[in-house]
CSV table of C-alpha atoms in Angstrom, one decimal:
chain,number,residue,atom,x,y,z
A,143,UNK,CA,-131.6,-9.1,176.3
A,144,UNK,CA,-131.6,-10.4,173.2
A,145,UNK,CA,-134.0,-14.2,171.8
A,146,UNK,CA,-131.1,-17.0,172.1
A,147,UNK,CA,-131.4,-17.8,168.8
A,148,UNK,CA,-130.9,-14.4,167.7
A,149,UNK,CA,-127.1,-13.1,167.2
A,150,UNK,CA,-125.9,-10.6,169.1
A,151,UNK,CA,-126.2,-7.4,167.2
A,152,UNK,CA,-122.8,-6.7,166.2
A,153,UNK,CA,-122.8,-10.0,164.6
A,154,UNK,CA,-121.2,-10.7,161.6
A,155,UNK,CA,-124.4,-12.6,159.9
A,156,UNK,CA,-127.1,-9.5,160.8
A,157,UNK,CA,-125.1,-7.8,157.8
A,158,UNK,CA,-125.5,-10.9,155.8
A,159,UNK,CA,-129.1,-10.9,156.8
A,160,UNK,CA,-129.2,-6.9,156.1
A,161,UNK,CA,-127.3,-7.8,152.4
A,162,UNK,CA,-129.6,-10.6,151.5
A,163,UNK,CA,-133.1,-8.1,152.2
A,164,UNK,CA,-131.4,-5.4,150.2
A,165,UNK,CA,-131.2,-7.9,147.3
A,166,UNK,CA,-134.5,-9.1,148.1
A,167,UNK,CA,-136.3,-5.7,147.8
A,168,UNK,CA,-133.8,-4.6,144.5
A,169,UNK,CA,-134.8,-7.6,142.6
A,170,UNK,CA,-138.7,-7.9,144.6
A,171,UNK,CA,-137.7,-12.1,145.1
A,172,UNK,CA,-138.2,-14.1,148.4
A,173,UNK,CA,-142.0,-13.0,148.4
A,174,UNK,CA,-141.3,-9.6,149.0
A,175,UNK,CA,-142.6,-6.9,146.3
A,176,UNK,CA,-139.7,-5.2,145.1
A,177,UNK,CA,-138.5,-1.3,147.0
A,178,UNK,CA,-135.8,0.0,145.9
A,179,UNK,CA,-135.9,2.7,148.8
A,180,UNK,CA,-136.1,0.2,151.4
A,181,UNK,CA,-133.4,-2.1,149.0
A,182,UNK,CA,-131.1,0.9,149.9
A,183,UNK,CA,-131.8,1.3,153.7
A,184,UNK,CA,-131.2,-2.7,154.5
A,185,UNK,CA,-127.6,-2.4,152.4
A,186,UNK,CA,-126.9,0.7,154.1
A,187,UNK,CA,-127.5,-1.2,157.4
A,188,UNK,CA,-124.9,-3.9,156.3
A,189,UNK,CA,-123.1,-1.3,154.7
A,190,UNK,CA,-122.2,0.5,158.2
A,191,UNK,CA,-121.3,-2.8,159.7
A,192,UNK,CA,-118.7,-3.3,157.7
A,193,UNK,CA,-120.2,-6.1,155.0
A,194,UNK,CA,-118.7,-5.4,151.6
A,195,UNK,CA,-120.8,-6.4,149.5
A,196,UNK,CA,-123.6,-4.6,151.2
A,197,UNK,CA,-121.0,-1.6,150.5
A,198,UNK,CA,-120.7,-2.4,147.1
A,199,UNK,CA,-125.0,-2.6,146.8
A,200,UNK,CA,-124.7,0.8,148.5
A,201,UNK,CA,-122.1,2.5,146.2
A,202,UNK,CA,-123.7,0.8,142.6
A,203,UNK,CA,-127.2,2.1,144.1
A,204,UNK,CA,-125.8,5.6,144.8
A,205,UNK,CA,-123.9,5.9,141.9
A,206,UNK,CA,-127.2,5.0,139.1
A,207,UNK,CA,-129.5,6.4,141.8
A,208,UNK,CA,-131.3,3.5,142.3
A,209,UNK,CA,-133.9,3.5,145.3
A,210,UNK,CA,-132.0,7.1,146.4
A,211,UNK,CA,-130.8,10.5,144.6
A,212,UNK,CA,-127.4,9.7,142.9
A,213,UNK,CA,-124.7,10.9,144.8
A,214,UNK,CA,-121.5,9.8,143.0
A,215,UNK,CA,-119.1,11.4,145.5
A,216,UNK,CA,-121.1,9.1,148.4
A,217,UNK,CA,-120.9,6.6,145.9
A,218,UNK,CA,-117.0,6.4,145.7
A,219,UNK,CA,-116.8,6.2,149.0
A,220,UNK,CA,-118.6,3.1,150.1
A,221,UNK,CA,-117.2,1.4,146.5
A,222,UNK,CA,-113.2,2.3,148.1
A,223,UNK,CA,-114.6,0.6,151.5
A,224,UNK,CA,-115.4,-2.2,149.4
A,225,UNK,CA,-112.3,-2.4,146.9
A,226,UNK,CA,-110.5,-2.1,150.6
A,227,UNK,CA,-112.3,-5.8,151.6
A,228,UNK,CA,-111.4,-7.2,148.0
A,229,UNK,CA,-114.9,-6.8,146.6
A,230,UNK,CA,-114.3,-7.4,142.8
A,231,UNK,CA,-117.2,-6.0,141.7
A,232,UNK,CA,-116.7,-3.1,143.1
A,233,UNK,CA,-113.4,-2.8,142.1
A,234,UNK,CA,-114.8,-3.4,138.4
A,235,UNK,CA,-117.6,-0.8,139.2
A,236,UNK,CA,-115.3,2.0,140.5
């Protein structure tokens, strides 16, 4: 079972959490020293749930290989998932 004051783990606001380290560890702000490898495993967390913007962290990271190899077919894909939420940075990305 999970703390009470933690969110179930399908919750909407672990991506936001997920989103908000992967910016964290890109930019090394919020007294963490900045990872870009570990930038792109918390946006791919939020990425697979679904959060859009953690999508369009994943698809800019993948397509300048930032914190991974550069991948530009992966990188389409997870900027389309974003374009498909209305992310307009993605869109101006893709």
């Amino acid at each position: 079972s999970t703390h009470p004051c933690q969110p179930p783990p399908d919750s909407p606001s672990n991506a936001i959490a997920q989103r908000n380290l992967g910016a964290a560890y890109v930019m090394g702000s919020y007294g963490v020293a900045k990872d870009e490898s570990k930038a792109f495993g918390w946006f791919k967390k939020g990425a697979e749930a679904g959060d859009a913007q953690s999508q369009y962290g994943m698809g800019r990271m993948l397509l300048y290989g930032i914190g991974c190899e550069r991948d530009l077919r992966a990188a389409t894909s997870w900027l389309d998932k974003a374009i498909a939420q209305g992310n307009p940075d993605a869109a101006e990305l893709r």
